[in-house]
Amino acid sequence: MSSPRELVLVVDYGAQYAQLIARRVREAHVYSMIVPHSMSVDDMMALHPAAIILSGGPASVYVPGAPQVPVALFEQGVPVFGICYGFQAMALALGGQVDRTDLSEFGRTQLSVHDHGHLLSGLPDGFSVWMSHGVSVHEPPAGFTALASTPGAEVAAMEDPARRLAGVQWHPEVAHTQYGRDVLSYFLHEIAGLGHQWNPATIVEESIAAIRDQVRDAHVLCGLSGGVDSAVAAALVQRAIGDQLTCVFVDHGLLRAGEAEAVERDFVAATGARLVVARAADEFLSRLAGVVEPEAKRKIIGHQFIRTFEAEARKLAGEKGIKFLVQGTLYPDVVESGGGTGTANIKSHHNVGGLPKDLSFSLVEPLRTLFKDEVRAVGEALGLPTEMVWRQPFPGPGLAIRIIGEVTRPRLEILRHADAIAREELTAAGLDRDIWQFPVVLLADVHSVGVQGDERTYGHPVVLRPVTSEDAMTADWGRLPYDLLETISTRITNEVREINRVVLDITSKPPATIEWE
């Protein structure tokens, strides 16, 4: 095993960017964990942090009841970095002067550097930063040096290198800020003196040891969906305990072209895991017959999935005495749920919800400390196929919620064909990793007039929905090149005779969601 990992605590003061801060720390190869601002200093110190970052937040430090930073936090000898609200709260706690500013700053702002000090070493004398504040630091606390200012913030950066304390008024974690990652990296590696321990190799090593310690000689069940999360979780468990793991893949007949075959062929070839396939397309389609309402589709698919998985789980539990269930929980899921732990309370979007109480397994969650980009890196380190590791997020109910109208076998084939063309051309253009998700939606209950082969036709329209995102909480439409869109449209209307119109969805999230249903 490697030496104990260094931990950076991100203290969340209600910031919309707390998870982004944690991700940026990890991108600098240092492990991070988000904790609430209500956590006591003693409890923080019990986690043995190597450094602490105080996040931004929506409150003003002067509003009654606004969270404050205990002075004791700065007396522990642990390096601390404040961002936005955390920067102001740090200054106030240590005796600096913080007050409302005559000029609020929201969005892109020009920063002027007066003293590069340690924190801004090597950076230009001025650059663009992302601000969001109406309160600013007017005088830094004793022992601090003011480094920079903006029109609305007399002190926009400060440091006390002797105590390894520093902070900035702006948001270094957002992409809109120039040199933001440099500032965070300099604090972590130069001021706090941290190493570069957090990387795929150490993640794999630590995860395997943890899985072995938890499972020991018990048998483990994993439900494969075809997505990257379940595939990487299963591969980690397989690497740790070998044939103690059995994977179950429920083929509900609602996946995209070639995906079910890829799961059976590529996952087993890459991992050697035992895979049980439940072929249940007929049952799912029978249950979906005549159903049009989106939420009804989701519930039917979820319930049928449970029944199918339950049948396989009972059979395997009887054969092997299964004690553990692998779940592909990611760190954002843990944070959003309050970090609770317990036995199998499976997330509905993983489609294994509501298992009977007599099938209540203890959970193995090897990805619960990871963000999606880290999961992909681990998948690559484990040798999983590139197509599996970089598969775009795909809804559990599959193509059923990309067909507007009743789900039938012919409509699924129409959509699979159109979807395959769109994905093939996106890959050929080298844009796979630029687009977070690329739903193709069949408007099955809509007919569009067209002309194909000198004949008047009434075919179906399809909608292309390319989106860019980091975490799917917000998303923008992907600006695909016009020639690529033209190629996709021409191929779909030429090769899928039932489709005679291709349209582009250019709506962001919000107000729209990524999926149509």
Short mmCIF file of C-alpha atoms in Angstrom, two decimals:
data_model
loop_
_atom_site.label_atom_id
_atom_site.label_comp_id
_atom_site.label_asym_id
_atom_site.label_seq_id
_atom_site.Cartn_x
_atom_site.Cartn_y
_atom_site.Cartn_z
CA MET A 1 0.00 0.00 0.00
CA SER A 2 1.03 3.63 -0.58
CA SER A 3 1.51 6.04 2.28
CA PRO A 4 -1.68 7.48 3.78
CA ARG A 5 -3.22 9.94 1.33
CA GLU A 6 -3.17 13.65 2.05
CA LEU A 7 -6.65 15.07 2.53
CA VAL A 8 -7.96 18.54 1.71
CA LEU A 9 -11.27 19.45 3.34
CA VAL A 10 -13.55 21.74 1.32
CA VAL A 11 -15.79 23.46 3.88
CA ASP A 12 -19.10 24.17 2.18
CA TYR A 13 -20.75 27.49 3.04
CA GLY A 14 -23.61 26.87 0.62
CA ALA A 15 -21.57 27.47 -2.51
CA GLN A 16 -22.93 26.43 -5.88
CA TYR A 17 -19.33 25.58 -6.76
CA ALA A 18 -18.33 23.42 -3.75
CA GLN A 19 -18.17 20.25 -5.85
CA LEU A 20 -16.22 22.09 -8.51
CA ILE A 21 -13.64 23.18 -5.92
CA ALA A 22 -13.27 19.57 -4.80
CA ARG A 23 -12.80 18.46 -8.40
CA ARG A 24 -10.16 21.11 -9.07
CA VAL A 25 -8.22 19.98 -6.00
CA ARG A 26 -8.29 16.41 -7.27
CA GLU A 27 -7.19 17.54 -10.71
CA ALA A 28 -4.11 18.85 -8.90
CA HIS A 29 -3.61 15.22 -7.71
CA VAL A 30 -4.67 15.81 -4.11
CA TYR A 31 -7.62 14.00 -2.51
CA SER A 32 -10.48 16.24 -1.38
CA MET A 33 -13.64 15.82 0.66
CA ILE A 34 -16.59 18.21 1.08
CA VAL A 35 -17.78 18.82 4.65
CA PRO A 36 -20.55 21.13 5.97
CA HIS A 37 -19.66 24.42 7.61
CA SER A 38 -21.52 23.18 10.70
CA MET A 39 -18.81 20.59 11.37
CA SER A 40 -16.85 21.43 14.49
CA VAL A 41 -13.14 22.19 14.38
CA ASP A 42 -12.49 19.10 16.52
CA ASP A 43 -14.36 16.89 14.06
CA MET A 44 -12.45 18.41 11.15
CA MET A 45 -9.14 17.80 12.89
CA ALA A 46 -10.17 14.21 13.61
CA LEU A 47 -10.02 13.66 9.83
CA HIS A 48 -6.35 14.77 9.86
CA PRO A 49 -6.60 17.25 6.99
CA ALA A 50 -3.42 18.35 5.27
CA ALA A 51 -5.14 21.59 4.21
CA ILE A 52 -8.56 23.26 4.33
CA ILE A 53 -10.39 25.33 1.73
CA LEU A 54 -13.26 27.60 2.76
CA SER A 55 -15.80 27.80 -0.08
CA GLY A 56 -17.91 30.68 -1.29
CA GLY A 57 -21.54 31.03 -0.28
CA PRO A 58 -24.69 33.08 -0.87
CA ALA A 59 -24.78 34.85 2.50
CA SER A 60 -23.16 38.10 3.64
CA VAL A 61 -20.83 37.81 6.61
CA TYR A 62 -22.87 40.56 8.32
CA VAL A 63 -26.31 38.98 7.92
CA PRO A 64 -27.65 37.72 11.29
CA GLY A 65 -27.11 33.99 11.52
CA ALA A 66 -24.58 33.91 8.69
CA PRO A 67 -22.05 31.08 9.19
CA GLN A 68 -18.76 32.21 10.67
CA VAL A 69 -15.34 30.60 10.77
CA PRO A 70 -14.12 29.78 14.29
CA VAL A 71 -10.80 31.43 15.11
CA ALA A 72 -9.69 28.04 16.47
CA LEU A 73 -9.56 26.72 12.90
CA PHE A 74 -6.58 28.96 12.19
CA GLU A 75 -4.77 27.85 15.35
CA GLN A 76 -4.37 24.20 14.31
CA GLY A 77 -1.30 24.68 12.16
CA VAL A 78 -3.22 23.49 9.09
CA PRO A 79 -2.92 25.56 5.86
CA VAL A 80 -6.19 27.33 5.02
CA PHE A 81 -7.33 28.93 1.76
CA GLY A 82 -10.45 31.12 1.58
CA ILE A 83 -12.56 31.66 -1.56
CA CYS A 84 -15.14 34.48 -1.89
CA TYR A 85 -17.33 34.16 1.24
CA GLY A 86 -14.69 31.95 2.83
CA PHE A 87 -12.11 34.66 2.09
CA GLN A 88 -14.25 37.32 3.80
CA ALA A 89 -15.07 35.06 6.76
CA MET A 90 -11.37 34.31 7.22
CA ALA A 91 -10.50 38.01 7.19
CA LEU A 92 -13.29 38.86 9.65
CA ALA A 93 -12.39 36.05 12.05
CA LEU A 94 -8.75 37.12 12.17
CA GLY A 95 -9.47 40.80 12.77
CA GLY A 96 -9.52 42.24 9.26
CA GLN A 97 -11.94 44.91 8.09
CA VAL A 98 -14.80 43.61 5.95
CA ASP A 99 -17.62 45.85 4.75
CA ARG A 100 -20.12 46.44 1.99
CA THR A 101 -18.63 47.79 -1.18
CA ASP A 102 -19.89 50.69 -3.26
CA LEU A 103 -19.48 48.55 -6.36
CA SER A 104 -20.83 45.01 -6.41
CA GLU A 105 -19.10 42.68 -8.85
CA PHE A 106 -20.83 39.77 -10.53
CA GLY A 107 -19.19 37.95 -13.40
CA ARG A 108 -15.98 38.71 -15.29
CA THR A 109 -13.81 41.37 -13.60
CA GLN A 110 -10.29 42.65 -14.23
CA LEU A 111 -7.81 41.96 -11.42
CA SER A 112 -4.77 44.15 -10.74
CA VAL A 113 -1.82 42.48 -8.99
CA HIS A 114 0.21 44.81 -6.75
CA ASP A 115 2.37 42.22 -5.01
CA HIS A 116 2.75 38.71 -6.44
CA GLY A 117 3.94 37.34 -3.09
CA HIS A 118 3.85 33.55 -3.00
CA LEU A 119 0.25 32.87 -4.09
CA LEU A 120 0.40 34.80 -7.38
CA SER A 121 4.01 34.03 -8.19
CA GLY A 122 4.70 33.87 -11.91
CA LEU A 123 1.31 35.29 -12.92
CA PRO A 124 0.76 38.49 -14.97
CA ASP A 125 0.22 41.88 -13.34
CA GLY A 126 -3.41 41.77 -14.44
CA PHE A 127 -5.86 39.13 -15.61
CA SER A 128 -9.56 38.33 -15.80
CA VAL A 129 -11.34 36.70 -12.83
CA TRP A 130 -14.92 35.63 -12.04
CA MET A 131 -16.49 37.55 -9.15
CA SER A 132 -19.75 37.32 -7.20
CA HIS A 133 -19.87 39.67 -4.23
CA GLY A 134 -21.30 42.83 -2.71
CA VAL A 135 -19.05 42.76 0.37
CA SER A 136 -15.28 43.04 0.31
CA VAL A 137 -12.19 43.07 2.51
CA HIS A 138 -10.96 46.64 3.08
CA GLU A 139 -8.06 45.85 5.43
CA PRO A 140 -6.35 42.46 5.74
CA PRO A 141 -5.78 40.97 9.20
CA ALA A 142 -2.47 41.51 10.99
CA GLY A 143 0.28 39.42 9.45
CA PHE A 144 -1.35 39.31 6.01
CA THR A 145 -0.11 41.02 2.86
CA ALA A 146 -2.64 42.38 0.37
CA LEU A 147 -1.71 41.13 -3.10
CA ALA A 148 -4.35 42.32 -5.56
CA SER A 149 -7.46 44.44 -6.05
CA THR A 150 -10.38 44.97 -8.41
CA PRO A 151 -12.58 48.05 -8.88
CA GLY A 152 -15.02 46.70 -6.27
CA ALA A 153 -12.60 44.91 -3.93
CA GLU A 154 -9.78 46.86 -2.30
CA VAL A 155 -8.25 43.59 -1.11
CA ALA A 156 -8.99 40.82 -3.63
CA ALA A 157 -6.17 38.49 -2.54
CA MET A 158 -4.05 38.16 0.59
CA GLU A 159 -1.60 35.77 2.22
CA ASP A 160 0.23 35.08 5.45
CA PRO A 161 2.92 32.61 4.32
CA ALA A 162 4.34 32.20 7.84
CA ARG A 163 1.05 30.63 8.98
CA ARG A 164 0.32 29.15 5.51
CA LEU A 165 -2.94 31.11 5.21
CA ALA A 166 -4.17 32.69 1.97
CA GLY A 167 -7.33 33.61 0.12
CA VAL A 168 -8.90 35.29 -2.88
CA GLN A 169 -12.14 37.18 -3.40
CA TRP A 170 -12.71 35.64 -6.83
CA HIS A 171 -13.59 32.08 -7.89
CA PRO A 172 -10.41 30.30 -9.07
CA GLU A 173 -12.34 27.05 -9.58
CA VAL A 174 -14.49 28.25 -12.51
CA ALA A 175 -13.35 28.07 -16.11
CA HIS A 176 -14.08 31.78 -16.64
CA THR A 177 -11.21 32.76 -14.31
CA GLN A 178 -7.80 33.02 -15.92
CA TYR A 179 -5.01 31.16 -14.09
CA GLY A 180 -7.52 29.82 -11.57
CA ARG A 181 -6.06 26.33 -11.52
CA ASP A 182 -2.57 27.80 -11.20
CA VAL A 183 -3.60 29.70 -8.07
CA LEU A 184 -5.19 26.62 -6.48
CA SER A 185 -2.26 24.45 -7.45
CA TYR A 186 0.24 26.93 -6.01
CA PHE A 187 -1.61 27.01 -2.70
CA LEU A 188 -1.79 23.22 -2.54
CA HIS A 189 1.73 22.35 -3.61
CA GLU A 190 3.83 25.37 -2.64
CA ILE A 191 2.13 27.04 0.32
CA ALA A 192 0.58 23.89 1.85
CA GLY A 193 3.43 21.68 0.64
CA LEU A 194 1.24 18.80 -0.54
CA GLY A 195 2.34 16.08 -2.93
CA HIS A 196 0.72 14.50 -5.99
CA GLN A 197 -0.64 11.28 -4.47
CA TRP A 198 -4.16 11.21 -5.94
CA ASN A 199 -3.97 9.45 -9.31
CA PRO A 200 -5.63 6.46 -11.01
CA ALA A 201 -2.95 3.99 -9.91
CA THR A 202 -3.29 4.85 -6.22
CA ILE A 203 -7.09 4.93 -6.49
CA VAL A 204 -7.10 1.39 -7.90
CA GLU A 205 -4.64 0.19 -5.26
CA GLU A 206 -6.59 1.67 -2.35
CA SER A 207 -9.95 0.52 -3.70
CA ILE A 208 -8.84 -3.08 -4.13
CA ALA A 209 -7.49 -3.19 -0.57
CA ALA A 210 -10.74 -1.70 0.81
CA ILE A 211 -12.92 -4.15 -1.13
CA ARG A 212 -10.93 -7.15 0.08
CA ASP A 213 -11.11 -5.90 3.66
CA GLN A 214 -14.89 -5.44 3.44
CA VAL A 215 -15.89 -8.56 1.52
CA ARG A 216 -13.30 -11.11 2.68
CA ASP A 217 -14.50 -14.53 1.44
CA ALA A 218 -18.18 -13.64 0.79
CA HIS A 219 -19.91 -13.80 -2.61
CA VAL A 220 -20.89 -10.53 -4.31
CA LEU A 221 -23.54 -9.60 -6.88
CA CYS A 222 -23.32 -6.70 -9.33
CA GLY A 223 -25.96 -5.42 -11.73
CA LEU A 224 -24.35 -4.29 -14.99
CA SER A 225 -26.20 -1.64 -16.98
CA GLY A 226 -23.77 -1.14 -19.84
CA GLY A 227 -22.76 2.25 -18.44
CA VAL A 228 -19.31 3.30 -17.28
CA ASP A 229 -20.16 3.50 -13.55
CA SER A 230 -21.35 -0.07 -13.14
CA ALA A 231 -18.65 -1.40 -15.48
CA VAL A 232 -15.81 0.27 -13.55
CA ALA A 233 -17.30 -0.69 -10.17
CA ALA A 234 -17.59 -4.31 -11.29
CA ALA A 235 -14.08 -4.31 -12.76
CA LEU A 236 -12.62 -3.03 -9.48
CA VAL A 237 -14.45 -5.69 -7.48
CA GLN A 238 -13.41 -8.38 -9.96
CA ARG A 239 -9.78 -7.28 -9.68
CA ALA A 240 -10.07 -7.48 -5.89
CA ILE A 241 -11.92 -10.78 -5.33
CA GLY A 242 -12.01 -12.63 -8.64
CA ASP A 243 -14.66 -15.34 -9.00
CA GLN A 244 -16.40 -14.35 -5.76
CA LEU A 245 -18.19 -11.81 -8.00
CA THR A 246 -21.13 -12.57 -10.27
CA CYS A 247 -22.46 -9.85 -12.60
CA VAL A 248 -26.04 -9.76 -13.84
CA PHE A 249 -26.95 -7.90 -17.03
CA VAL A 250 -30.65 -7.39 -17.67
CA ASP A 251 -31.11 -6.94 -21.41
CA HIS A 252 -34.41 -5.08 -21.54
CA GLY A 253 -34.25 -4.56 -25.30
CA LEU A 254 -34.12 -0.78 -24.94
CA LEU A 255 -30.41 -0.18 -25.46
CA ARG A 256 -28.81 1.41 -28.51
CA ALA A 257 -27.48 -0.57 -31.46
CA GLY A 258 -24.70 -2.97 -30.47
CA GLU A 259 -24.63 -2.07 -26.77
CA ALA A 260 -26.04 -5.29 -25.35
CA GLU A 261 -23.62 -7.32 -27.45
CA ALA A 262 -20.73 -5.08 -26.37
CA VAL A 263 -21.49 -5.65 -22.68
CA GLU A 264 -21.49 -9.42 -23.13
CA ARG A 265 -18.42 -9.49 -25.34
CA ASP A 266 -16.16 -6.65 -24.24
CA PHE A 267 -16.71 -6.58 -20.49
CA VAL A 268 -16.11 -10.28 -20.04
CA ALA A 269 -13.08 -10.18 -22.35
CA ALA A 270 -11.56 -7.26 -20.43
CA THR A 271 -12.22 -8.53 -16.89
CA GLY A 272 -12.83 -12.27 -17.00
CA ALA A 273 -15.85 -11.75 -14.74
CA ARG A 274 -18.68 -14.25 -14.58
CA LEU A 275 -21.66 -12.70 -16.35
CA VAL A 276 -25.28 -13.85 -16.21
CA VAL A 277 -27.50 -12.35 -18.92
CA ALA A 278 -31.25 -12.10 -18.39
CA ARG A 279 -32.83 -11.67 -21.83
CA ALA A 280 -36.11 -9.97 -21.11
CA ALA A 281 -36.89 -7.74 -24.11
CA ASP A 282 -40.21 -9.47 -24.82
CA GLU A 283 -41.41 -8.97 -21.25
CA PHE A 284 -40.50 -5.27 -21.25
CA LEU A 285 -42.10 -4.56 -24.62
CA SER A 286 -45.24 -6.44 -23.61
CA ARG A 287 -45.59 -4.30 -20.48
CA LEU A 288 -45.00 -1.10 -22.49
CA ALA A 289 -47.62 -1.84 -25.13
CA GLY A 290 -50.05 1.06 -25.53
CA VAL A 291 -48.25 3.25 -22.94
CA VAL A 292 -47.53 6.82 -24.00
CA GLU A 293 -47.13 8.85 -20.79
CA PRO A 294 -43.41 9.28 -19.95
CA GLU A 295 -43.60 8.72 -16.19
CA ALA A 296 -45.73 5.61 -16.71
CA LYS A 297 -43.02 4.25 -19.03
CA ARG A 298 -40.35 4.87 -16.40
CA LYS A 299 -42.34 3.15 -13.66
CA ILE A 300 -43.17 0.13 -15.81
CA ILE A 301 -39.54 -0.29 -16.83
CA GLY A 302 -38.36 0.15 -13.24
CA HIS A 303 -40.81 -2.40 -11.86
CA GLN A 304 -40.10 -4.93 -14.60
CA PHE A 305 -36.37 -4.48 -14.07
CA ILE A 306 -36.81 -5.20 -10.35
CA ARG A 307 -38.77 -8.36 -11.09
CA THR A 308 -36.18 -9.59 -13.59
CA PHE A 309 -33.22 -8.75 -11.39
CA GLU A 310 -34.95 -10.23 -8.36
CA ALA A 311 -35.44 -13.56 -10.13
CA GLU A 312 -31.74 -13.77 -11.00
CA ALA A 313 -30.69 -12.54 -7.54
CA ARG A 314 -32.81 -15.19 -5.77
CA LYS A 315 -31.38 -17.90 -7.98
CA LEU A 316 -27.79 -16.79 -7.36
CA ALA A 317 -28.36 -16.15 -3.65
CA GLY A 318 -29.63 -19.69 -3.34
CA GLU A 319 -26.61 -21.06 -5.17
CA LYS A 320 -23.87 -18.98 -3.60
CA GLY A 321 -25.21 -17.24 -0.50
CA ILE A 322 -24.75 -13.70 -1.82
CA LYS A 323 -24.00 -11.20 0.97
CA PHE A 324 -22.99 -8.05 -0.91
CA LEU A 325 -24.35 -5.97 -3.77
CA VAL A 326 -22.09 -3.69 -5.81
CA GLN A 327 -23.49 -0.22 -6.49
CA GLY A 328 -21.91 2.41 -8.72
CA THR A 329 -22.53 5.33 -6.35
CA LEU A 330 -20.39 8.36 -7.21
CA TYR A 331 -19.21 11.12 -4.89
CA PRO A 332 -21.76 13.71 -6.13
CA ASP A 333 -24.52 11.23 -5.16
CA VAL A 334 -23.02 10.93 -1.67
CA VAL A 335 -22.78 14.69 -1.22
CA GLU A 336 -26.30 15.34 -2.50
CA SER A 337 -27.77 12.68 -0.21
CA GLY A 338 -25.99 14.07 2.85
CA GLY A 339 -23.33 11.38 2.86
CA GLY A 340 -25.51 8.80 4.59
CA THR A 341 -24.57 5.13 4.71
CA GLY A 342 -26.55 1.96 5.19
CA THR A 343 -27.70 -1.21 3.50
CA ALA A 344 -29.18 -1.50 0.05
CA ASN A 345 -31.26 1.55 -0.69
CA ILE A 346 -30.58 1.49 -4.40
CA LYS A 347 -30.80 4.73 -6.38
CA SER A 348 -33.76 4.69 -8.76
CA HIS A 349 -31.68 5.89 -11.68
CA HIS A 350 -29.61 2.72 -11.36
CA ASN A 351 -32.78 0.71 -11.98
CA VAL A 352 -32.30 -1.69 -9.09
CA GLY A 353 -34.67 0.00 -6.68
CA GLY A 354 -37.02 -1.56 -4.18
CA LEU A 355 -35.59 -5.06 -3.84
CA PRO A 356 -37.53 -7.23 -1.37
CA LYS A 357 -36.36 -7.06 2.24
CA ASP A 358 -35.30 -10.71 2.23
CA LEU A 359 -32.85 -9.78 -0.55
CA SER A 360 -31.31 -6.93 1.47
CA PHE A 361 -27.59 -7.01 0.76
CA SER A 362 -24.84 -4.94 2.28
CA LEU A 363 -23.46 -2.47 -0.22
CA VAL A 364 -20.06 -2.40 -1.82
CA GLU A 365 -19.56 1.08 -3.28
CA PRO A 366 -16.03 1.28 -4.68
CA LEU A 367 -16.69 4.55 -6.55
CA ARG A 368 -18.33 6.55 -3.74
CA THR A 369 -15.28 8.81 -3.35
CA LEU A 370 -14.95 9.51 -7.09
CA PHE A 371 -16.22 12.04 -9.62
CA LYS A 372 -17.21 10.91 -13.12
CA ASP A 373 -13.92 11.98 -14.74
CA GLU A 374 -12.02 9.99 -12.09
CA VAL A 375 -14.20 6.94 -12.77
CA ARG A 376 -13.22 7.11 -16.44
CA ALA A 377 -9.53 7.41 -15.52
CA VAL A 378 -9.82 4.37 -13.25
CA GLY A 379 -11.59 2.45 -16.02
CA GLU A 380 -8.71 3.16 -18.37
CA ALA A 381 -6.21 2.10 -15.69
CA LEU A 382 -8.11 -1.19 -15.33
CA GLY A 383 -7.89 -1.82 -19.07
CA LEU A 384 -11.58 -1.52 -19.91
CA PRO A 385 -12.35 -0.84 -23.60
CA THR A 386 -12.26 2.82 -24.61
CA GLU A 387 -15.82 2.63 -25.97
CA MET A 388 -17.05 1.44 -22.56
CA VAL A 389 -15.06 3.95 -20.51
CA TRP A 390 -16.10 6.93 -22.63
CA ARG A 391 -19.67 5.87 -23.23
CA GLN A 392 -21.95 8.89 -22.94
CA PRO A 393 -24.39 8.94 -20.00
CA PHE A 394 -27.48 6.99 -20.99
CA PRO A 395 -30.84 6.90 -19.16
CA GLY A 396 -31.78 3.72 -17.32
CA PRO A 397 -35.10 3.38 -19.21
CA GLY A 398 -33.07 3.52 -22.41
CA LEU A 399 -34.58 4.40 -25.77
CA ALA A 400 -38.09 4.13 -24.31
CA ILE A 401 -37.87 7.75 -23.16
CA ARG A 402 -36.38 8.87 -26.46
CA ILE A 403 -39.47 7.70 -28.32
CA ILE A 404 -42.24 10.25 -27.96
CA GLY A 405 -45.23 7.95 -28.08
CA GLU A 406 -45.76 4.23 -27.70
CA VAL A 407 -42.67 2.03 -27.60
CA THR A 408 -42.81 -0.73 -30.19
CA ARG A 409 -40.20 -2.99 -31.74
CA PRO A 410 -40.35 -1.28 -35.18
CA ARG A 411 -40.02 2.18 -33.60
CA LEU A 412 -37.03 1.01 -31.56
CA GLU A 413 -35.34 -0.21 -34.73
CA ILE A 414 -35.98 3.12 -36.47
CA LEU A 415 -34.48 5.05 -33.58
CA ARG A 416 -31.53 2.66 -33.18
CA HIS A 417 -30.63 3.15 -36.83
CA ALA A 418 -30.83 6.95 -36.64
CA ASP A 419 -28.98 7.05 -33.32
CA ALA A 420 -26.20 4.82 -34.67
CA ILE A 421 -25.68 7.15 -37.64
CA ALA A 422 -25.46 10.22 -35.40
CA ARG A 423 -22.96 8.56 -33.05
CA GLU A 424 -20.89 7.17 -35.93
CA GLU A 425 -20.54 10.61 -37.53
CA LEU A 426 -19.77 12.29 -34.19
CA THR A 427 -16.94 9.79 -33.68
CA ALA A 428 -15.67 10.26 -37.24
CA ALA A 429 -15.52 14.02 -36.61
CA GLY A 430 -13.42 13.44 -33.48
CA LEU A 431 -15.96 15.16 -31.22
CA ASP A 432 -16.95 12.25 -28.95
CA ARG A 433 -15.31 13.72 -25.86
CA ASP A 434 -16.46 17.29 -26.55
CA ILE A 435 -20.12 16.30 -26.27
CA TRP A 436 -21.38 15.16 -22.86
CA GLN A 437 -24.50 13.49 -24.25
CA PHE A 438 -26.13 13.20 -27.67
CA PRO A 439 -29.74 12.02 -27.42
CA VAL A 440 -31.55 11.36 -30.68
CA VAL A 441 -35.30 11.62 -30.12
CA LEU A 442 -37.94 10.01 -32.33
CA LEU A 443 -41.21 11.96 -32.54
CA ALA A 444 -43.14 8.78 -33.18
CA ASP A 445 -46.60 10.32 -32.82
CA VAL A 446 -45.78 13.18 -35.21
CA HIS A 447 -45.85 12.87 -38.98
CA SER A 448 -44.02 15.32 -41.22
CA VAL A 449 -44.74 15.84 -44.91
CA GLY A 450 -41.76 15.35 -47.19
CA VAL A 451 -40.60 14.38 -50.66
CA GLN A 452 -38.45 11.30 -51.10
CA GLY A 453 -37.81 9.78 -54.52
CA ASP A 454 -40.26 12.19 -56.19
CA GLU A 455 -42.99 10.89 -53.91
CA ARG A 456 -44.88 12.74 -51.23
CA THR A 457 -44.18 11.10 -47.85
CA TYR A 458 -45.45 11.30 -44.29
CA GLY A 459 -42.49 10.25 -42.20
CA HIS A 460 -41.33 10.85 -38.65
CA PRO A 461 -39.10 13.72 -37.52
CA VAL A 462 -36.10 13.04 -35.28
CA VAL A 463 -34.50 15.58 -32.97
CA LEU A 464 -30.74 15.85 -32.46
CA ARG A 465 -29.91 16.96 -28.91
CA PRO A 466 -26.12 17.45 -28.52
CA VAL A 467 -25.27 18.91 -25.11
CA THR A 468 -22.11 19.98 -23.31
CA SER A 469 -21.80 19.73 -19.54
CA GLU A 470 -19.46 18.85 -16.68
CA ASP A 471 -21.92 17.15 -14.35
CA ALA A 472 -25.39 17.31 -16.00
CA MET A 473 -26.66 19.72 -13.32
CA THR A 474 -26.52 22.43 -15.97
CA ALA A 475 -25.94 21.97 -19.69
CA ASP A 476 -25.70 23.91 -22.92
CA TRP A 477 -26.41 22.77 -26.45
CA GLY A 478 -23.35 21.58 -28.33
CA ARG A 479 -22.30 23.80 -31.23
CA LEU A 480 -21.64 21.06 -33.75
CA PRO A 481 -20.16 22.13 -37.12
CA TYR A 482 -22.77 22.77 -39.79
CA ASP A 483 -21.14 20.31 -42.20
CA LEU A 484 -21.36 17.57 -39.54
CA LEU A 485 -25.03 18.33 -38.92
CA GLU A 486 -25.65 18.24 -42.66
CA THR A 487 -23.93 14.87 -42.98
CA ILE A 488 -25.95 13.40 -40.13
CA SER A 489 -29.21 14.74 -41.52
CA THR A 490 -28.48 13.52 -45.06
CA ARG A 491 -27.50 10.04 -43.91
CA ILE A 492 -30.50 9.63 -41.62
CA THR A 493 -33.06 10.71 -44.22
CA ASN A 494 -31.36 8.61 -46.92
CA GLU A 495 -30.77 5.48 -44.89
CA VAL A 496 -33.78 5.43 -42.54
CA ARG A 497 -36.74 5.58 -44.90
CA GLU A 498 -39.29 6.13 -42.12
CA ILE A 499 -37.62 9.47 -41.21
CA ASN A 500 -37.96 12.48 -43.51
CA ARG A 501 -37.01 15.39 -41.27
CA VAL A 502 -34.10 16.08 -38.85
CA VAL A 503 -34.28 19.01 -36.43
CA LEU A 504 -31.81 20.42 -33.88
CA ASP A 505 -32.64 21.18 -30.22
CA ILE A 506 -30.72 24.30 -29.14
CA THR A 507 -32.20 24.70 -25.65
CA SER A 508 -29.96 24.92 -22.59
CA LYS A 509 -30.60 23.33 -19.17
CA PRO A 510 -32.32 25.15 -17.57
CA PRO A 511 -34.98 25.73 -18.81
CA ALA A 512 -35.07 22.36 -20.61
CA THR A 513 -33.80 19.03 -19.35
CA ILE A 514 -31.26 16.98 -21.31
CA GLU A 515 -33.77 14.22 -22.10
CA TRP A 516 -37.16 15.02 -23.64
CA GLU A 517 -39.11 12.66 -21.37
#
